Short mmCIF file of C-alpha atoms and ligand atoms in Angstrom, two decimals:
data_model
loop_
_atom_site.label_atom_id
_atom_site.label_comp_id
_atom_site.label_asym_id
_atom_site.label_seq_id
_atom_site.Cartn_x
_atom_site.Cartn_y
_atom_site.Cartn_z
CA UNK A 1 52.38 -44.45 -43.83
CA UNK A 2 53.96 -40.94 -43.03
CA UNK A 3 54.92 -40.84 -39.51
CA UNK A 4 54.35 -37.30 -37.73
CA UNK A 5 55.15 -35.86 -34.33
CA UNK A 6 53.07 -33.20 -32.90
CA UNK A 7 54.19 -30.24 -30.48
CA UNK A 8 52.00 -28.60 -27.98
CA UNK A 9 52.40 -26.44 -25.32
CA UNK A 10 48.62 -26.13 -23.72
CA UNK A 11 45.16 -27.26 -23.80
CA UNK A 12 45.55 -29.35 -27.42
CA UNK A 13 42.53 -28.68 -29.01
CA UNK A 14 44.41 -28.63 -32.79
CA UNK A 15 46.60 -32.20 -31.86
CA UNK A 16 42.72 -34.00 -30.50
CA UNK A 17 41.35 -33.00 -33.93
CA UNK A 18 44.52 -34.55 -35.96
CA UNK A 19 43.76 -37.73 -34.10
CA UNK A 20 39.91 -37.93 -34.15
CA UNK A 21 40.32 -37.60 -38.05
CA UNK A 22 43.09 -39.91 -37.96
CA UNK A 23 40.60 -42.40 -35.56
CA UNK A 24 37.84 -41.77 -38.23
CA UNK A 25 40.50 -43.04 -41.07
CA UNK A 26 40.37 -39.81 -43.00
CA UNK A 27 44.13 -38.60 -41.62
CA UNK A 28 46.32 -41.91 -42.41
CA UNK A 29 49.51 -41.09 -40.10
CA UNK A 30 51.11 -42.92 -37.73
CA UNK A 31 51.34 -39.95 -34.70
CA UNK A 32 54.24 -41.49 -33.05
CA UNK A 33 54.47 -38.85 -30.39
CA UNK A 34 52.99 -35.49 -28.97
CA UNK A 35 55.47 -33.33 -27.22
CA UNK A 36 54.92 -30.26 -24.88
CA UNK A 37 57.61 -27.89 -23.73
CA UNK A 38 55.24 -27.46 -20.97
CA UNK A 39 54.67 -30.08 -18.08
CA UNK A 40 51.32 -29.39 -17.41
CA UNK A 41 50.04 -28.87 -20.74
CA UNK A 42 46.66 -30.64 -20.73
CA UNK A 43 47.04 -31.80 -23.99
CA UNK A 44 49.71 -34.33 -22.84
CA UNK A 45 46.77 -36.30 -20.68
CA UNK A 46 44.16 -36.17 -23.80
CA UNK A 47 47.60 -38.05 -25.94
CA UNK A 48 48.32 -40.04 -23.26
CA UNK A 49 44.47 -40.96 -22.77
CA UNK A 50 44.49 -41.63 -26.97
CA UNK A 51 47.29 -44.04 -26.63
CA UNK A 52 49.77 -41.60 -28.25
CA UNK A 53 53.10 -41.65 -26.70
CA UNK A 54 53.79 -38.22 -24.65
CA UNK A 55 56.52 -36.55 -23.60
CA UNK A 56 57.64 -33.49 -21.69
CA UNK A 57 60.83 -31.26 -22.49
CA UNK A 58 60.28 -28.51 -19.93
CA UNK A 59 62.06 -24.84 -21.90
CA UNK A 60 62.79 -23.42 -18.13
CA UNK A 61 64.89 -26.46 -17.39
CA UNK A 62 67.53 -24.53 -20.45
CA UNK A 63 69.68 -21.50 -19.94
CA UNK A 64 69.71 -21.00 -24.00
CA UNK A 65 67.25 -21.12 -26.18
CA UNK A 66 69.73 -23.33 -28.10
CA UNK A 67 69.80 -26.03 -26.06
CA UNK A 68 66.51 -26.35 -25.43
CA UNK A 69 66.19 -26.79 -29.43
CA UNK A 70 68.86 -28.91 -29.27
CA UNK A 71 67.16 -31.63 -26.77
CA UNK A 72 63.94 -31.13 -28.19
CA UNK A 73 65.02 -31.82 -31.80
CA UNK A 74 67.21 -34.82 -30.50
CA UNK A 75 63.61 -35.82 -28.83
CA UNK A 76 61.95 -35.72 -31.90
CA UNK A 77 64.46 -36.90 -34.29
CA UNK A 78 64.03 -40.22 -31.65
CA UNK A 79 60.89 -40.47 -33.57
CA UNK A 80 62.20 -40.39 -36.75
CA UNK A 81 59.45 -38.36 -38.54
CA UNK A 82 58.22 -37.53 -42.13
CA UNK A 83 56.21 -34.25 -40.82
CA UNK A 84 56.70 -31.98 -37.16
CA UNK A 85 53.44 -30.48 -36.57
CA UNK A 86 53.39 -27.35 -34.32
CA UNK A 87 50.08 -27.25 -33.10
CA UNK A 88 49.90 -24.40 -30.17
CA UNK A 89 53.58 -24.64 -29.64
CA UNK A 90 54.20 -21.39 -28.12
CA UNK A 91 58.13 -21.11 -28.71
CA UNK A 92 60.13 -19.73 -30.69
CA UNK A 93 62.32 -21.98 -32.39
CA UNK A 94 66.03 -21.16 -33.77
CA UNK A 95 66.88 -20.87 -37.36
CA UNK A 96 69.32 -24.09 -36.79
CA UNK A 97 65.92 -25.63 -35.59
CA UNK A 98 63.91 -24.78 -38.41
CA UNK A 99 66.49 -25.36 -40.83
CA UNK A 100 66.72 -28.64 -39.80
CA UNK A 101 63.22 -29.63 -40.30
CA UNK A 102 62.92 -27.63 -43.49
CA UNK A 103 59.72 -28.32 -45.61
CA UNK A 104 58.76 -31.23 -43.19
CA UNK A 105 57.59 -28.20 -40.47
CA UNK A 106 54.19 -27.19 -40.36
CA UNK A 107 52.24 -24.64 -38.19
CA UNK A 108 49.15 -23.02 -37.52
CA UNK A 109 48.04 -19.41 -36.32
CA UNK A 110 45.25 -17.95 -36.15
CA UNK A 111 45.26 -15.33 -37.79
CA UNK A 112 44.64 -15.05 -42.02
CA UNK A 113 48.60 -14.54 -42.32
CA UNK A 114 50.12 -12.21 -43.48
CA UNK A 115 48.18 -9.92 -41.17
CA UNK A 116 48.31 -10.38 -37.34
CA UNK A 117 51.47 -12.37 -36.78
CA UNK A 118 52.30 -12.56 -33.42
CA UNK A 119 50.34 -13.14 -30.30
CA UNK A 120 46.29 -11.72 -29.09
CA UNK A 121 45.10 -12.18 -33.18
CA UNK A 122 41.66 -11.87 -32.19
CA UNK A 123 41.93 -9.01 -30.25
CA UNK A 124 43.96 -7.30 -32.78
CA UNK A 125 41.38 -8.38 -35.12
CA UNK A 126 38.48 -6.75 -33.58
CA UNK A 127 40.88 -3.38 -32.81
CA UNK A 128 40.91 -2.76 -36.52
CA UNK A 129 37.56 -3.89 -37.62
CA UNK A 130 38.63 -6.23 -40.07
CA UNK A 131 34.89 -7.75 -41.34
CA UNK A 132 36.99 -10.85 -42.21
CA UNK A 133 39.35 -12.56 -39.90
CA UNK A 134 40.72 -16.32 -39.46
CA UNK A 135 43.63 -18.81 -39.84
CA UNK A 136 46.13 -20.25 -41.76
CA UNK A 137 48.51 -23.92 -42.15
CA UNK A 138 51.76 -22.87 -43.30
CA UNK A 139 55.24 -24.68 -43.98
CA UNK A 140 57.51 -22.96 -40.78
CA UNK A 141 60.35 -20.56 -42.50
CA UNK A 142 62.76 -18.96 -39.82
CA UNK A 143 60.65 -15.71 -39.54
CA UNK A 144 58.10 -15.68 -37.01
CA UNK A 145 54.44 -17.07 -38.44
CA UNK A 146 55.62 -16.60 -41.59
CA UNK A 147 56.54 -19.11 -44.53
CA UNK A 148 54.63 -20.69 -48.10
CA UNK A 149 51.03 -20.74 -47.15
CA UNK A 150 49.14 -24.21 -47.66
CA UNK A 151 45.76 -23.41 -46.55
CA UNK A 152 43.68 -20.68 -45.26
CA UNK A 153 40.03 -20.67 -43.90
CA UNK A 154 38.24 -17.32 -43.42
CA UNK A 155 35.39 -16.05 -41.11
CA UNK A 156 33.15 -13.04 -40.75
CA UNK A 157 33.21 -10.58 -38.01
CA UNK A 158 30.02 -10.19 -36.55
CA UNK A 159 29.52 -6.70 -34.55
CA UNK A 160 28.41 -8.62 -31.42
CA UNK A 161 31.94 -10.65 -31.22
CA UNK A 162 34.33 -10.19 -28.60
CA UNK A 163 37.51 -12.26 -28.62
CA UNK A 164 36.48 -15.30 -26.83
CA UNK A 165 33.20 -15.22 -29.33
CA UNK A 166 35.72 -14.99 -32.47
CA UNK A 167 38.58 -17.41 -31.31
CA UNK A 168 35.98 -19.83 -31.00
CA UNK A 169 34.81 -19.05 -34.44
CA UNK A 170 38.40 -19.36 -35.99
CA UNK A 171 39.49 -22.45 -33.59
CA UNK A 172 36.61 -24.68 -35.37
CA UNK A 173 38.23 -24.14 -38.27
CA UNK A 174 41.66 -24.33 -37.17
CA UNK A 175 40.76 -27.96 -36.85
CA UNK A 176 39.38 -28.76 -39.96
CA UNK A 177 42.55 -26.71 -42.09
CA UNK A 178 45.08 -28.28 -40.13
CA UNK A 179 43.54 -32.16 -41.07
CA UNK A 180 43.45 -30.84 -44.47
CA UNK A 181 46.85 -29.91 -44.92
CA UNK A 182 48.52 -32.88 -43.05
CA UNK A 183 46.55 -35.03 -45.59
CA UNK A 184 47.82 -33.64 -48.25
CA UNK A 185 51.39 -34.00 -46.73
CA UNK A 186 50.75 -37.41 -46.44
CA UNK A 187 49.06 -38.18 -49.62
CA UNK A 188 52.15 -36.45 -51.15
CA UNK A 189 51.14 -33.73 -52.89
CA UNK A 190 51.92 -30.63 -50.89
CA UNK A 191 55.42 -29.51 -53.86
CA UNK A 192 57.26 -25.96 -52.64
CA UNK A 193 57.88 -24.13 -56.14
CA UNK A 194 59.75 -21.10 -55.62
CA UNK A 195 58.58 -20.53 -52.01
CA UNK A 196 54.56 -21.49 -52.79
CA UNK A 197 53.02 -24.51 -52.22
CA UNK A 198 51.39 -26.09 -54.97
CA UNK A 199 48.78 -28.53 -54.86
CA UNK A 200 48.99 -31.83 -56.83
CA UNK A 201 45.51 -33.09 -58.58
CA UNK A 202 43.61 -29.96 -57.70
CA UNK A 203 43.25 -26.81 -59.37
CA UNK A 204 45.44 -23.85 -57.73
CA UNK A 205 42.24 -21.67 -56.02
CA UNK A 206 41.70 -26.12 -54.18
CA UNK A 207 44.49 -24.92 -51.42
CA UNK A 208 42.31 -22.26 -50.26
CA UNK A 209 39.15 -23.22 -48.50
CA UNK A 210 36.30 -20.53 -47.25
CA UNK A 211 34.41 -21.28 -44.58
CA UNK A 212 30.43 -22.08 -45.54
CA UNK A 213 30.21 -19.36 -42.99
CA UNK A 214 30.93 -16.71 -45.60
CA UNK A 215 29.83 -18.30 -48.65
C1 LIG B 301 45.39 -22.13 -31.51
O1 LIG B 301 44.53 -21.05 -31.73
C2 LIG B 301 46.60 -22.03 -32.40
O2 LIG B 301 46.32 -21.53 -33.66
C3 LIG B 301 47.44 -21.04 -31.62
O3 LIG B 301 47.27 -21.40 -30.28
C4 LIG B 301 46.01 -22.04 -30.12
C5 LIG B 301 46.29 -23.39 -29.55
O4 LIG B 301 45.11 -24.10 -29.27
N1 LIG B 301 48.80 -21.03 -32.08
P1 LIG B 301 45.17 -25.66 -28.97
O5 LIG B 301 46.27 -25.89 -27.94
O6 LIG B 301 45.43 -26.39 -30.24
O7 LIG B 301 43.82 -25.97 -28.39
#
């Protein structure tokens, strides 16, 4: 069984719905540990309450963003996993960083990447009156929310939203994508060709799911 450690840096929502899959048997991982760069992220009591080994690795403690890398890479190379998951990890992590987890680094944004990298997605969502908004798993490439796509799910947007109406939207299916692709990590059949990801034993439109929302 693939062995994955998760990284947080607030409430957690994304890590809780890797482990209730995993609790319901459909996510078979071992989640040896949930890190947070913050101490009081709440998502470090929800691991701790799931049995899940937390730690802290507070980013203020560092003068460089280098070292902080540095410990927190030594922290989860401790772990020794198949698959870093960044779920709301809201740091910026060095190129020495992500080359060292290369195509074993996944994230998730909310936002249907390319468009609206970056931070306040929703609200830049609603500024330009895109109808259809909503977020994407991809494999972490030293460029900011960028890097081969592995899934994307996609929602309307209704007139009446505002952005706490529409991040709720996306977040429920933030947490079913991000299951999805960590399955298929495990199951082994997530293949980079040529900086895409290709899905093994489905056809090529199988990595892109659309919410019944839209359908
Ligand atoms: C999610 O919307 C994630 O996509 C973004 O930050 C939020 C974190 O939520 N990067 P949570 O901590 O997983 O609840």
């Amino acid at each position: 069984m693939k062995n994955i450690v998760i990284l947080i840096s607030g409430r957690g929502s994304n890590m809780e719905a890797l482990v209730a899959a995993r609790d319901a048997g459909t996510l078979p991982v071992n989640i040896a540990a949930v890190i947070s760069n913050r101490p009081a992220a709440q998502g470090l009591e929800t691991a701790e309450k799931a049995g899940i080994t937390a730690h802290y690795i507070d980013h203020k403690a560092f003068a460089e963003r280098d070292a902080f890398d540095a410990a927190l890479a030594e922290c989860i190379d401790g772990f020794a996993p198949d698959l870093v998951v960044l779920a709301g990890f809201m740091r910026i992590l060095s190129d020495g960083f992500v080359r060292h987890y290369a195509g074993r680094l996944m994230n998730i944004h909310p936002s249907l990447l390319p468009a609206f990298p970056g931070l306040h997605t929703h609200r830049r969502a609603l500024e330009e009156g895109v109808r259809i908004h909503g977020c994407t798993v991809h494999f972490v490439t030293p460029a900011l929310d960028h890097g081969p796509v592995i899934i994307q799910a996609a929602v309307p947007v209704l007139d009446s939203d505002d952005e706490v109406t529409l991040a709720a939207r996306v977040l429920r299916q933030e947490h079913r994508i991000y299951a999805q692709a960590v399955r298929w990590f495990a199951e082994g059949r997530l293949r980079l060709d040529d900086g895409r990801v290709r899905l093994a034993g489905e056809p090529a439109d199988g990595a892109v799911l659309v919410s019944p929302e839209v359908c």
